[in-house]
Amino acid sequence: MRLAAVGDLHVKKTSQGQLQPLLAPVNDHADVLLLCGDLTDYGLREEAVILAKELTAAVRIPIVAVLGNHDYESGQEQDVCRILTEAGVKVLDGEAYELQGVGIAGAKGFAGGFGRATLGAWGEPATKRFVQEAIDEALKLEGALARLRTRQRIALLHYSPIRATVEGEPLEIIPYLGTSRIEEPLNRHPVDLVFHGHAHHGALEGRTSAGTPVYNVAMPLLLQRFPGRPPFRVVEIPSAPPSETAAALMSAMHPSGARKPPIGEHPEAGPETQ
């Protein structure tokens, strides 16, 4: 399967028609499009409507996404999610999703710093709340990863789980671009690839401490490093037959038939996009 990934689209009220020519080539290069957050600029319903129209007009392959910090700015993130979902985008927030035998675990992530400089939950209540947000996001990701039963597994994030892919940004803001707390579940539940955005001036690639490839696919970074080329990163992984994930989803059913949250729907496999 060919995976195309990009983040930080930052669609504004004035972005009508601007995204279509950038994303239209993805149909010839990939089988699925992964969106790594900051899809809108201020998290407004109006911006989400424009984004949905742009995606519907330009992209003919499945789309899976997570939200970013900008998508929360106006307190309308639920509307942003609803509008994108109605346009056919699968939005993940601590959920597991399987597409053509490839498992995708998605979460926004959060800030907090890396390695020995990771912020600890000590001191004022405000500091503890900040750290708890990072822990909660890590738990969301871990829950999604634990539900996957596929051979090929992808993690989809907005914030970075490692310092390497935010190198190049001003030192003062690096702790706000991600946290090692998100890396921990990736090491406990290994994946094949990790995609994230957020770091517009970071590095293109890095690896977790366990050696997993991590790709920074922030659109501003891709446009800067690859001028004149479509602003998305394409990585190919072997396709696999549908896995145990579907069975795991069925086993999570209540006796009444209602599914326990927050496991995502398992789509029917469609024809492969050429």
Short mmCIF file of N, CA, C and O in Angstrom, two decimals, residues 205-263:
data_model
loop_
_atom_site.label_atom_id
_atom_site.label_comp_id
_atom_site.label_asym_id
_atom_site.label_seq_id
_atom_site.Cartn_x
_atom_site.Cartn_y
_atom_site.Cartn_z
N GLU A 205 13.06 13.52 8.81
CA GLU A 205 13.02 12.14 9.28
C GLU A 205 13.80 11.97 10.58
O GLU A 205 14.70 12.75 10.88
N GLY A 206 13.42 10.94 11.32
CA GLY A 206 14.15 10.54 12.51
C GLY A 206 13.73 9.13 12.87
O GLY A 206 13.01 8.47 12.11
N ARG A 207 14.17 8.65 14.00
CA ARG A 207 13.79 7.33 14.47
C ARG A 207 13.53 7.36 15.97
O ARG A 207 14.16 8.13 16.70
N THR A 208 12.62 6.51 16.41
CA THR A 208 12.40 6.36 17.83
C THR A 208 13.60 5.64 18.44
O THR A 208 14.48 5.13 17.73
N SER A 209 13.64 5.58 19.76
CA SER A 209 14.73 4.88 20.43
C SER A 209 14.74 3.40 20.10
O SER A 209 15.76 2.72 20.26
N ALA A 210 13.59 2.87 19.62
CA ALA A 210 13.50 1.47 19.21
C ALA A 210 13.80 1.30 17.72
O ALA A 210 13.75 0.17 17.21
N GLY A 211 14.08 2.38 17.01
CA GLY A 211 14.46 2.30 15.61
C GLY A 211 13.34 2.47 14.61
O GLY A 211 13.55 2.31 13.40
N THR A 212 12.15 2.83 15.06
CA THR A 212 11.01 3.00 14.14
C THR A 212 11.15 4.31 13.36
O THR A 212 11.39 5.36 13.97
N PRO A 213 10.99 4.29 12.04
CA PRO A 213 11.07 5.53 11.25
C PRO A 213 9.95 6.51 11.61
O PRO A 213 8.79 6.10 11.76
N VAL A 214 10.31 7.77 11.75
CA VAL A 214 9.36 8.84 12.04
C VAL A 214 9.51 9.90 10.96
O VAL A 214 10.62 10.35 10.67
N TYR A 215 8.38 10.31 10.36
CA TYR A 215 8.39 11.28 9.27
C TYR A 215 7.63 12.53 9.68
O TYR A 215 6.47 12.46 10.09
N ASN A 216 8.29 13.67 9.56
CA ASN A 216 7.66 14.97 9.76
C ASN A 216 7.12 15.42 8.41
O ASN A 216 7.89 15.68 7.48
N VAL A 217 5.79 15.50 8.28
CA VAL A 217 5.18 15.80 6.99
C VAL A 217 4.42 17.13 7.02
O VAL A 217 3.43 17.31 6.32
N ALA A 218 4.88 18.07 7.84
CA ALA A 218 4.28 19.41 7.84
C ALA A 218 4.40 20.01 6.44
O ALA A 218 5.49 20.03 5.86
N MET A 219 3.27 20.47 5.89
CA MET A 219 3.28 20.97 4.52
C MET A 219 4.30 22.10 4.30
O MET A 219 5.01 22.10 3.28
N PRO A 220 4.43 23.08 5.21
CA PRO A 220 5.43 24.13 4.98
C PRO A 220 6.84 23.57 4.84
O PRO A 220 7.64 24.07 4.05
N LEU A 221 7.16 22.52 5.60
CA LEU A 221 8.48 21.90 5.51
C LEU A 221 8.65 21.20 4.16
O LEU A 221 9.70 21.34 3.51
N LEU A 222 7.63 20.46 3.72
CA LEU A 222 7.73 19.77 2.44
C LEU A 222 7.84 20.75 1.27
O LEU A 222 8.60 20.51 0.33
N LEU A 223 7.09 21.84 1.34
CA LEU A 223 7.18 22.85 0.27
C LEU A 223 8.55 23.49 0.23
O LEU A 223 9.07 23.80 -0.85
N GLN A 224 9.15 23.67 1.40
CA GLN A 224 10.48 24.28 1.47
C GLN A 224 11.56 23.34 0.96
O GLN A 224 12.45 23.75 0.19
N ARG A 225 11.47 22.07 1.36
CA ARG A 225 12.53 21.12 1.00
C ARG A 225 12.38 20.56 -0.40
O ARG A 225 13.38 20.16 -1.02
N PHE A 226 11.15 20.50 -0.91
CA PHE A 226 10.90 19.92 -2.23
C PHE A 226 10.10 20.88 -3.09
O PHE A 226 8.96 20.60 -3.47
N PRO A 227 10.65 22.03 -3.41
CA PRO A 227 9.90 23.01 -4.22
C PRO A 227 9.57 22.44 -5.59
O PRO A 227 10.36 21.73 -6.20
N GLY A 228 8.35 22.75 -6.03
CA GLY A 228 7.92 22.29 -7.34
C GLY A 228 7.36 20.89 -7.35
O GLY A 228 6.93 20.39 -8.40
N ARG A 229 7.35 20.22 -6.20
CA ARG A 229 6.80 18.87 -6.11
C ARG A 229 5.52 18.88 -5.28
O ARG A 229 5.34 19.75 -4.42
N PRO A 230 4.62 17.93 -5.50
CA PRO A 230 3.39 17.89 -4.68
C PRO A 230 3.75 17.77 -3.19
O PRO A 230 4.63 16.97 -2.83
N PRO A 231 3.10 18.55 -2.33
CA PRO A 231 3.49 18.62 -0.92
C PRO A 231 2.91 17.51 -0.06
O PRO A 231 2.11 17.74 0.85
N PHE A 232 3.28 16.27 -0.37
CA PHE A 232 2.94 15.16 0.51
C PHE A 232 4.04 14.13 0.39
O PHE A 232 4.73 14.03 -0.62
N ARG A 233 4.23 13.39 1.47
CA ARG A 233 5.27 12.36 1.52
C ARG A 233 4.64 11.01 1.23
O ARG A 233 3.62 10.65 1.84
N VAL A 234 5.22 10.25 0.30
CA VAL A 234 4.69 8.93 -0.04
C VAL A 234 5.65 7.87 0.44
O VAL A 234 6.84 7.90 0.13
N VAL A 235 5.12 6.92 1.21
CA VAL A 235 5.89 5.77 1.70
C VAL A 235 5.08 4.52 1.37
O VAL A 235 3.87 4.48 1.59
N GLU A 236 5.74 3.50 0.87
CA GLU A 236 5.05 2.27 0.50
C GLU A 236 5.38 1.16 1.49
O GLU A 236 6.54 0.97 1.86
N ILE A 237 4.34 0.44 1.92
CA ILE A 237 4.53 -0.73 2.76
C ILE A 237 3.77 -1.89 2.13
O ILE A 237 2.81 -1.67 1.39
N PRO A 238 4.18 -3.12 2.41
CA PRO A 238 3.48 -4.27 1.81
C PRO A 238 2.03 -4.33 2.28
O PRO A 238 1.73 -4.10 3.46
N SER A 239 1.13 -4.64 1.36
CA SER A 239 -0.26 -4.84 1.73
C SER A 239 -0.39 -6.18 2.43
O SER A 239 0.44 -7.07 2.28
N ALA A 240 -1.46 -6.32 3.21
CA ALA A 240 -1.69 -7.57 3.95
C ALA A 240 -3.17 -7.88 3.94
O ALA A 240 -4.01 -6.99 3.80
N PRO A 241 -3.53 -9.17 4.10
CA PRO A 241 -4.95 -9.51 4.17
C PRO A 241 -5.57 -8.96 5.43
O PRO A 241 -4.86 -8.67 6.40
N PRO A 242 -6.90 -8.79 5.48
CA PRO A 242 -7.55 -8.33 6.70
C PRO A 242 -7.14 -9.20 7.87
O PRO A 242 -7.04 -10.42 7.76
N SER A 243 -6.90 -8.57 9.00
CA SER A 243 -6.30 -9.24 10.14
C SER A 243 -7.30 -9.57 11.22
O SER A 243 -8.51 -9.56 11.03
N GLU A 244 -6.75 -9.78 12.42
CA GLU A 244 -7.58 -10.08 13.57
C GLU A 244 -8.27 -8.85 14.13
O GLU A 244 -9.05 -8.95 15.07
N THR A 245 -7.96 -7.68 13.58
CA THR A 245 -8.58 -6.47 14.11
C THR A 245 -10.11 -6.55 14.02
O THR A 245 -10.82 -6.15 14.94
N ALA A 246 -10.61 -7.05 12.89
CA ALA A 246 -12.07 -7.15 12.74
C ALA A 246 -12.65 -8.04 13.83
O ALA A 246 -13.69 -7.73 14.42
N ALA A 247 -11.98 -9.17 14.10
CA ALA A 247 -12.46 -10.06 15.16
C ALA A 247 -12.39 -9.38 16.52
O ALA A 247 -13.26 -9.54 17.37
N ALA A 248 -11.32 -8.59 16.72
CA ALA A 248 -11.19 -7.88 17.99
C ALA A 248 -12.30 -6.86 18.16
O ALA A 248 -12.83 -6.68 19.26
N LEU A 249 -12.68 -6.22 17.06
CA LEU A 249 -13.77 -5.26 17.13
C LEU A 249 -15.08 -5.97 17.48
O LEU A 249 -15.88 -5.48 18.28
N MET A 250 -15.30 -7.13 16.88
CA MET A 250 -16.53 -7.88 17.16
C MET A 250 -16.57 -8.36 18.61
O MET A 250 -17.62 -8.37 19.25
N SER A 251 -15.39 -8.71 19.15
CA SER A 251 -15.36 -9.21 20.52
C SER A 251 -15.64 -8.11 21.53
O SER A 251 -15.92 -8.38 22.70
N ALA A 252 -15.55 -6.86 21.08
CA ALA A 252 -15.81 -5.73 21.97
C ALA A 252 -17.29 -5.36 22.00
O ALA A 252 -17.66 -4.35 22.58
N MET A 253 -18.14 -6.17 21.36
CA MET A 253 -19.57 -5.88 21.34
C MET A 253 -20.20 -6.23 22.67
O MET A 253 -19.87 -7.23 23.30
N HIS A 254 -21.13 -5.40 23.13
CA HIS A 254 -21.95 -5.73 24.29
C HIS A 254 -22.94 -6.82 23.89
O HIS A 254 -23.21 -7.03 22.70
N PRO A 255 -23.53 -7.53 24.84
CA PRO A 255 -24.55 -8.52 24.50
C PRO A 255 -25.69 -7.94 23.68
O PRO A 255 -26.29 -8.61 22.86
N SER A 256 -25.97 -6.67 23.89
CA SER A 256 -27.07 -6.03 23.15
C SER A 256 -26.69 -5.71 21.71
O SER A 256 -27.53 -5.34 20.91
N GLY A 257 -25.38 -5.84 21.42
CA GLY A 257 -24.92 -5.52 20.07
C GLY A 257 -24.29 -4.16 19.97
O GLY A 257 -23.74 -3.81 18.95
N ALA A 258 -24.33 -3.34 21.04
CA ALA A 258 -23.72 -2.02 21.01
C ALA A 258 -22.23 -2.16 21.27
O ALA A 258 -21.81 -2.90 22.15
N ARG A 259 -21.45 -1.47 20.52
CA ARG A 259 -20.01 -1.58 20.64
C ARG A 259 -19.48 -0.66 21.73
O ARG A 259 -19.92 0.46 21.89
N LYS A 260 -18.50 -1.18 22.46
CA LYS A 260 -17.86 -0.35 23.48
C LYS A 260 -17.01 0.72 22.80
O LYS A 260 -16.28 0.42 21.86
N PRO A 261 -17.06 1.94 23.26
CA PRO A 261 -16.18 2.97 22.70
C PRO A 261 -14.77 2.73 23.22
O PRO A 261 -14.58 2.06 24.23
N PRO A 262 -13.74 3.28 22.55
CA PRO A 262 -13.82 4.17 21.39
C PRO A 262 -13.30 3.51 20.12
O PRO A 262 -12.62 4.16 19.33
N ILE A 263 -13.52 2.20 19.94
CA ILE A 263 -12.98 1.51 18.78
C ILE A 263 -13.65 2.01 17.51
O ILE A 263 -14.85 2.15 17.46
#
